[in-house]
mmCIF file of C-alpha atoms in Angstrom:
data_model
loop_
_atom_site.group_PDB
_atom_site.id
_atom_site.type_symbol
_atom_site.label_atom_id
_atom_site.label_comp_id
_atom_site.label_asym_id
_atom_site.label_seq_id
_atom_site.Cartn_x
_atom_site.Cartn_y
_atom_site.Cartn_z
ATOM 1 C CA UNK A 1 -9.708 10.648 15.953
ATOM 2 C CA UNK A 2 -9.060 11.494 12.763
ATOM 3 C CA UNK A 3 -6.485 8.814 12.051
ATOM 4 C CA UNK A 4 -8.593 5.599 10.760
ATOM 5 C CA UNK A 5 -10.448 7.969 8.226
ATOM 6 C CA UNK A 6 -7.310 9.327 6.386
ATOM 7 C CA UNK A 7 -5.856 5.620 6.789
ATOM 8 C CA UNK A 8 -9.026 4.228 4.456
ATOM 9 C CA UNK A 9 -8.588 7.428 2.203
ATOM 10 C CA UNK A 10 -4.861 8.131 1.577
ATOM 11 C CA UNK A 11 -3.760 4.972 3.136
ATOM 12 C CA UNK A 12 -1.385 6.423 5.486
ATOM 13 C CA UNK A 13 -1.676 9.224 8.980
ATOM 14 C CA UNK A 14 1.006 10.426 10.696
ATOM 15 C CA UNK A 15 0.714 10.945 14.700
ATOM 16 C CA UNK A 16 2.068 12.900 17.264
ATOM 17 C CA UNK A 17 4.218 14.689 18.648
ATOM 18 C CA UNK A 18 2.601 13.230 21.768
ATOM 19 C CA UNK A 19 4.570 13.042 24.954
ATOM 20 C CA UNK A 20 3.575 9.443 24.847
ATOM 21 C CA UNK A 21 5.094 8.014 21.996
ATOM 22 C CA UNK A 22 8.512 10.655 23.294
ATOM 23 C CA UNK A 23 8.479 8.646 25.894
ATOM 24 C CA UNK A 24 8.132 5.309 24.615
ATOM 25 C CA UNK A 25 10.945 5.873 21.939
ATOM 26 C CA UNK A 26 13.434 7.407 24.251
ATOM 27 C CA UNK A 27 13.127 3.927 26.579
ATOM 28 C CA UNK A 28 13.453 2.202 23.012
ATOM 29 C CA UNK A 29 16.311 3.655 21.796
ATOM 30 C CA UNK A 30 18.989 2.616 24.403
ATOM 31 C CA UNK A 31 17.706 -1.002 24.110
ATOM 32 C CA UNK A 32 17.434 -0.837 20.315
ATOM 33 C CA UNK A 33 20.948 0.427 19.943
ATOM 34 C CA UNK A 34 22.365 -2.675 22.510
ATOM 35 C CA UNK A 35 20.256 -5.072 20.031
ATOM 36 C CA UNK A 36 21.779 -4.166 16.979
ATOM 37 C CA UNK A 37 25.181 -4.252 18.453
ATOM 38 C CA UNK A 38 24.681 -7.423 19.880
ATOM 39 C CA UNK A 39 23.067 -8.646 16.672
ATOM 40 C CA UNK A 40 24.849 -11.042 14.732
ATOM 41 C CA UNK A 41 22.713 -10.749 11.539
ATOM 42 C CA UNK A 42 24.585 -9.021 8.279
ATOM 43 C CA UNK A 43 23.807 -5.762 7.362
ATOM 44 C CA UNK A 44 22.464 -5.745 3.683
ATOM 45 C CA UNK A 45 23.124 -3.061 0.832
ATOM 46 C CA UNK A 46 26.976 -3.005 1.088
ATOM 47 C CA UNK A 47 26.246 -2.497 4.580
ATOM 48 C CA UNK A 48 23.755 0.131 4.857
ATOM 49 C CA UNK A 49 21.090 -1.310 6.055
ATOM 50 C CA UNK A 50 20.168 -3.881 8.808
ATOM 51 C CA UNK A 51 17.181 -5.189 8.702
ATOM 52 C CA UNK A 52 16.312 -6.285 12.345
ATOM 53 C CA UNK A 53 13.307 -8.387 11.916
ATOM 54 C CA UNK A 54 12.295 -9.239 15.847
ATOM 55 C CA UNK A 55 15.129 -7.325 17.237
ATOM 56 C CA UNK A 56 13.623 -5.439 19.610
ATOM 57 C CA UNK A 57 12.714 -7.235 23.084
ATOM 58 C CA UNK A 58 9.472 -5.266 23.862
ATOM 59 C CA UNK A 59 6.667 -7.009 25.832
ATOM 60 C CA UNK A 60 3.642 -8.618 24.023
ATOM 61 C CA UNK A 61 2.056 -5.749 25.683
ATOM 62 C CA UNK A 62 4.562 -3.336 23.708
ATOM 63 C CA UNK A 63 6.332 -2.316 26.530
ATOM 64 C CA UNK A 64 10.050 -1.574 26.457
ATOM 65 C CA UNK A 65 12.402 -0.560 29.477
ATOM 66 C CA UNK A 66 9.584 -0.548 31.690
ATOM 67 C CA UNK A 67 7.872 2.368 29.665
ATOM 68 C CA UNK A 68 4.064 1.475 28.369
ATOM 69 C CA UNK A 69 3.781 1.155 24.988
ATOM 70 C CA UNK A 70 1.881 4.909 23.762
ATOM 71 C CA UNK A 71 -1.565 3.083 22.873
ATOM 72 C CA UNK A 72 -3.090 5.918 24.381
ATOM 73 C CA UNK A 73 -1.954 8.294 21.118
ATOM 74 C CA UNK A 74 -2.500 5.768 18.429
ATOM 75 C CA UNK A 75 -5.890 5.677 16.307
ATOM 76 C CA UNK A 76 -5.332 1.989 17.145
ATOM 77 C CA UNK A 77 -7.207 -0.366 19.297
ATOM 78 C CA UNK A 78 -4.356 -2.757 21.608
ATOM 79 C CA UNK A 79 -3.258 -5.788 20.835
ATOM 80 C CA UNK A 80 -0.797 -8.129 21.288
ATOM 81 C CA UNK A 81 2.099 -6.755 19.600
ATOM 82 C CA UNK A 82 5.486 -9.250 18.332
ATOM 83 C CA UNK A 83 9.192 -7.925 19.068
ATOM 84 C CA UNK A 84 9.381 -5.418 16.997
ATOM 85 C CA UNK A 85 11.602 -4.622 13.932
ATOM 86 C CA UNK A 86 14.571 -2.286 13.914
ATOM 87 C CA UNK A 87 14.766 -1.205 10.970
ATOM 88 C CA UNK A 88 18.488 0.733 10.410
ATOM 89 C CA UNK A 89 19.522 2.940 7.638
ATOM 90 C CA UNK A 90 22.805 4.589 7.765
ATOM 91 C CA UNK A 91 24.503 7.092 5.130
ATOM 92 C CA UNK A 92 25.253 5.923 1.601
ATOM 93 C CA UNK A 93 22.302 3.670 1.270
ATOM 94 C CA UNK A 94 21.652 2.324 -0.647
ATOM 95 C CA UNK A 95 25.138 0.017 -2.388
ATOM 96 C CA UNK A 96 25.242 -2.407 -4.357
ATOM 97 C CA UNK A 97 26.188 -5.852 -2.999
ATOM 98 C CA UNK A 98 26.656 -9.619 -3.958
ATOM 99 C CA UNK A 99 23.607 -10.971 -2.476
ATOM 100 C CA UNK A 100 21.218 -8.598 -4.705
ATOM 101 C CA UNK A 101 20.742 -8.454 -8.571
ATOM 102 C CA UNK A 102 21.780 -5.746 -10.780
ATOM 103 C CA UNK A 103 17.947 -5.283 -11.509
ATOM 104 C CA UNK A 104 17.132 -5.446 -7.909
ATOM 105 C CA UNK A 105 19.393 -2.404 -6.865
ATOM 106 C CA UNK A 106 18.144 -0.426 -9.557
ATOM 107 C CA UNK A 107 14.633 -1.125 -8.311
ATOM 108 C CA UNK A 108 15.997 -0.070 -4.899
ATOM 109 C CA UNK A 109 17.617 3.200 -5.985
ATOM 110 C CA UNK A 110 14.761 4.277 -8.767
ATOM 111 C CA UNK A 111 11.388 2.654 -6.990
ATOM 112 C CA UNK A 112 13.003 3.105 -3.732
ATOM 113 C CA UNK A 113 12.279 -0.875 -3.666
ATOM 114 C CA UNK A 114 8.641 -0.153 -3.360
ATOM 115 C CA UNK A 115 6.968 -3.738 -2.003
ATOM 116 C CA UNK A 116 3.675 -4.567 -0.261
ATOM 117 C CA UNK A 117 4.494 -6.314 3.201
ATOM 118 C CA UNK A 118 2.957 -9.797 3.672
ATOM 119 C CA UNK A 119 3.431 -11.287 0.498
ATOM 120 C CA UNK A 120 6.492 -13.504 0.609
ATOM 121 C CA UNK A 121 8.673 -15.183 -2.055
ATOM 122 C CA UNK A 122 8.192 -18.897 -1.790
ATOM 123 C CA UNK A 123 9.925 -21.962 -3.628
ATOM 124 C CA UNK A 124 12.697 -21.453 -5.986
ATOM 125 C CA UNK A 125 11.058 -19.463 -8.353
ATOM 126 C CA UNK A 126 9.919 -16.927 -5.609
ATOM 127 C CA UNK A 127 6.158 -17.012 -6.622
ATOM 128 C CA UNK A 128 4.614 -14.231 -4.361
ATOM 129 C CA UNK A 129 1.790 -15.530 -1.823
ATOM 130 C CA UNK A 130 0.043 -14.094 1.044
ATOM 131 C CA UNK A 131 1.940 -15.726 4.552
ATOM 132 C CA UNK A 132 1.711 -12.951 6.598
ATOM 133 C CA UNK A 133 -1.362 -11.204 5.929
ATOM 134 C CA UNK A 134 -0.842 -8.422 8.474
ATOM 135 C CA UNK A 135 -3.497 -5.713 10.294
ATOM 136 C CA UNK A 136 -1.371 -2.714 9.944
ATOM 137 C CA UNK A 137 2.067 -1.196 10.019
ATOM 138 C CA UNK A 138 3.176 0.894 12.646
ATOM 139 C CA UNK A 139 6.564 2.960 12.564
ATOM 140 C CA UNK A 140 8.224 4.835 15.464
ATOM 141 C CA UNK A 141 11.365 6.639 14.884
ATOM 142 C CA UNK A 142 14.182 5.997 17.557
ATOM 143 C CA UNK A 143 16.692 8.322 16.113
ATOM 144 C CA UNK A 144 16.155 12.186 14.899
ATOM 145 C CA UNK A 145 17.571 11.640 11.740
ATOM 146 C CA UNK A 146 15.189 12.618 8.419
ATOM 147 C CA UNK A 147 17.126 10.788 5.733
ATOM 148 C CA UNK A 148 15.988 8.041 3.742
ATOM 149 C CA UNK A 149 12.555 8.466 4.813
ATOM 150 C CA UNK A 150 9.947 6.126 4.648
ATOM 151 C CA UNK A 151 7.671 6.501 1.505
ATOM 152 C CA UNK A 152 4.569 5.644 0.504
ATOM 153 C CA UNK A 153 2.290 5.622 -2.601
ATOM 154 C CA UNK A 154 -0.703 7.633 -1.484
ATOM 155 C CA UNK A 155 -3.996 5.749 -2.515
ATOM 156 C CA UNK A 156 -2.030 2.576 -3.421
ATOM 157 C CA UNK A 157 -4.250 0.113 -1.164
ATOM 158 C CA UNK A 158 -7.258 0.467 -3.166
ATOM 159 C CA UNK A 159 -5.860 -0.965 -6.674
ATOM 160 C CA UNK A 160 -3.537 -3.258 -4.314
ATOM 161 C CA UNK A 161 -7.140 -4.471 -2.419
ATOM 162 C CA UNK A 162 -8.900 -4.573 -5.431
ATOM 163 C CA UNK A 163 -6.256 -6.775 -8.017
ATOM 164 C CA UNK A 164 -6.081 -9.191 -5.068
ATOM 165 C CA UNK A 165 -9.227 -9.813 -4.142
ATOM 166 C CA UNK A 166 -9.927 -10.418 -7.897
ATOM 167 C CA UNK A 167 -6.935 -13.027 -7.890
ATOM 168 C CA UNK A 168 -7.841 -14.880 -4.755
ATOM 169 C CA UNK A 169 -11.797 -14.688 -5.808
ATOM 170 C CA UNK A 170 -11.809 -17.724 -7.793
ATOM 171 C CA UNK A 171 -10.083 -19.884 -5.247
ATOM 172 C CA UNK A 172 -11.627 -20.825 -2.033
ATOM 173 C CA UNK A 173 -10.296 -18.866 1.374
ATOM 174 C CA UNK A 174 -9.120 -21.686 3.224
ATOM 175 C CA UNK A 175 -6.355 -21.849 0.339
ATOM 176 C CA UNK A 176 -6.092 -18.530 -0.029
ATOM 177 C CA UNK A 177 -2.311 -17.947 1.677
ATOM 178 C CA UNK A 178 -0.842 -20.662 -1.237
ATOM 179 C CA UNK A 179 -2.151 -18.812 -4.425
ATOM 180 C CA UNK A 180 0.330 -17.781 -6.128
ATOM 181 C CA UNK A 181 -0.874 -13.581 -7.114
ATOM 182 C CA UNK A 182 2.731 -12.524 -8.640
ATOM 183 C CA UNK A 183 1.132 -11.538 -12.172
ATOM 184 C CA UNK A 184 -1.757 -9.809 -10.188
ATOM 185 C CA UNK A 185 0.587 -8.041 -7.557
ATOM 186 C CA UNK A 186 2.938 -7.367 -10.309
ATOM 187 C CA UNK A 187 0.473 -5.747 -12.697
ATOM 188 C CA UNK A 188 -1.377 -3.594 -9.567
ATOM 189 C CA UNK A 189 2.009 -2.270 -8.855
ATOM 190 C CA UNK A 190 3.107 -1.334 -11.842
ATOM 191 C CA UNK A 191 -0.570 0.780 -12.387
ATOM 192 C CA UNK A 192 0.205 2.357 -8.723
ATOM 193 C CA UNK A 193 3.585 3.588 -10.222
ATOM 194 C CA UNK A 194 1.436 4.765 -13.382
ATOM 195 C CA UNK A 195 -1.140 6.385 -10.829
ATOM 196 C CA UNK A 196 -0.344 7.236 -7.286
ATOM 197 C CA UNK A 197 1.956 10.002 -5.758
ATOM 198 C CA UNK A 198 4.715 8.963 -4.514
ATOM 199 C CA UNK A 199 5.175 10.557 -0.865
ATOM 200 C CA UNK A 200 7.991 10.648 1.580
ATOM 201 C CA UNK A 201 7.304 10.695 4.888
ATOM 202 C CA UNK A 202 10.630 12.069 7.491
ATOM 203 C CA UNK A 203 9.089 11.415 10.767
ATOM 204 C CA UNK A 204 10.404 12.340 14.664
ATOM 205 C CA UNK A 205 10.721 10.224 17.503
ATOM 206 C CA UNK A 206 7.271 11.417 19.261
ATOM 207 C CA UNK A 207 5.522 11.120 15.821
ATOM 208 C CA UNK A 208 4.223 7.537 14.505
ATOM 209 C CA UNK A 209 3.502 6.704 11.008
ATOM 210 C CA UNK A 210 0.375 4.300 10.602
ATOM 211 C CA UNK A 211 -0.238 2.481 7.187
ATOM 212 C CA UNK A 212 -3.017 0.858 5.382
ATOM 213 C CA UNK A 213 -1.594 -3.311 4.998
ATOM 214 C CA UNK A 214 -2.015 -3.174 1.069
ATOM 215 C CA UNK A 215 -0.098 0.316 0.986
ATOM 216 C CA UNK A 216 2.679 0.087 -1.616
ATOM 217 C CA UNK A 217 6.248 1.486 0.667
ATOM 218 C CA UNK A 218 9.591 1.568 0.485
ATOM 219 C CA UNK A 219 12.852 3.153 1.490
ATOM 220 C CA UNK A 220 14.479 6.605 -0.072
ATOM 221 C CA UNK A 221 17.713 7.115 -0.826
ATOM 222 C CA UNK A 222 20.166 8.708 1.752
ATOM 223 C CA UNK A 223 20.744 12.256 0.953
ATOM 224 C CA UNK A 224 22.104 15.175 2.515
ATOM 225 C CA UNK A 225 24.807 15.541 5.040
ATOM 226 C CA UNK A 226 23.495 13.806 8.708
ATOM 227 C CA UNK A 227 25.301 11.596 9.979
ATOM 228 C CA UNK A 228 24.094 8.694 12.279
ATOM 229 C CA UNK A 229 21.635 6.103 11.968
ATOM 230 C CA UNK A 230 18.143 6.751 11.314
ATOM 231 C CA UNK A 231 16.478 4.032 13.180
ATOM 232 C CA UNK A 232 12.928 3.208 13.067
ATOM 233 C CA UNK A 233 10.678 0.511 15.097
ATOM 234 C CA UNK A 234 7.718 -1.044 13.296
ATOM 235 C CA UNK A 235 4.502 -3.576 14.474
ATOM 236 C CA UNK A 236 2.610 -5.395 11.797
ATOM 237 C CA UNK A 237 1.015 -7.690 14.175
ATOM 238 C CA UNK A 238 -0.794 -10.828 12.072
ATOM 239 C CA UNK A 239 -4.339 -11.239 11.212
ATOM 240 C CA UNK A 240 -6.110 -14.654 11.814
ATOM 241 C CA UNK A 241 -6.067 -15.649 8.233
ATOM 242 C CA UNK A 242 -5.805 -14.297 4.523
ATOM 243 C CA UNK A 243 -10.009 -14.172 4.115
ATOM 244 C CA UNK A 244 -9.640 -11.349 7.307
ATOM 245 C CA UNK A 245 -6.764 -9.664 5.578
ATOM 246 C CA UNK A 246 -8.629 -9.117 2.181
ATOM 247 C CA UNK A 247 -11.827 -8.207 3.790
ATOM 248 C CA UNK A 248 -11.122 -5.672 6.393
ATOM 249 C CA UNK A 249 -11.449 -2.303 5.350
#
């Protein structure tokens, strides 16, 4: 397959349609939908988006409703996969809303709040570090809905691998995940703005969407007239430790 080679390259592939993944997302769906019903977490953004973090109750195997998880048309090798996120736009996002800075929704609406997953916020000054230093990123649209499209800065995860490895260098790995890199992530982002196409990527359910783990994404705006909510299920299943995560190519 062609997949892994484009992933190291452009640090993104897209997959599909493959009966397959059709499949697997029309067994989703139903039981995504019943989820985020069920769900009592808020939705965020003046409530246009919910972020659904575990909400879907797929097998460790991936399977959902009794339907295999599509392995078979992934450039992926199985593993054991977490619930997976259900990740919900619907129209009008993004709005503005208490819980988010002035700053932070204009990041949202102009950098389409363009973040590198893995690196979390910690202690009161939110100091980035690497907790969840994550293989890849998987995304399978539920719904056929095209708005507010996941995007991606093509080529981002080689400045992204490069700042960070020169950040952690110094340090040794087995305190790797508590160095703080927010000047270093900071700085690498603001180059990929300088530097890398921005690229949105509308995907199907049938089609998958694979990304590099240092590969600088976010969220578009919702335009145009659909209605409905454009629902997408992603798997970043974990790495062993922050050394793997900044080696692995």
């Amino acid at each position: 397959m062609t997949g892994p080679t484009r992933l190291t390259d452009r640090g993104w592939c897209r997959t599909g349609p493959h009966p397959a993944i059709t499949a697997w997302a029309q067994a989703a769906l139903p039981v995504a939908q019943h989820a985020i019903g069920a769900s009592a977490e808020p939705w965020r953004c003046g409530g246009t988006w919910f972020v659904g973090v575990d909400a879907l109750p797929n097998g460790p195997d991936g399977a959902v409703a009794g339907v295999g998880f599509p392995w078979s048309a992934l450039p992926l090798a199985p593993v054991a996969l977490h619930r997976g996120q259900l990740s919900v736009i619907r129209p009008g996002y993004p709005q503005p809303s208490p819980d988010e800075s002035a700053a932070a929704f204009a990041f949202r609406q102009t950098r389409d709040a363009a973040h590198l997953d893995g690196l979390l916020p910690v202690g009161p000054d939110r100091r980035r570090m690497i907790r969840e230093p994550h293989g890849w990123i998987l995304g399978l649209p539920l719904t056929d809905i095209l708005a507010s499209p996941l995007v991606v800065w093509e080529g981002s995860h080689k400045i992204m691998a490069a700042a960070l490895e020169a950040a952690l260098r110094p340090h040794a790995p087995e305190t790797w995940a508590d160095i703080d890199v927010t000047q270093a992530y900071q700085a690498a982002r603001a180059q990929v703005f300088d530097s890398c196409p921005r690229v949105e990527l509308p995907a199907r359910p049938g089609e998958a969407t694979l990304l590099h783990r240092m590969t600088v994404h976010g969220v578009a705006q919702w335009q145009g007239s659909e209605h409905g909510y454009r629902i997408i299920a992603y798997f970043r299943p974990l790495l062993a430790t922050v050394a793997e995560w900044i080696a692995a190519p």
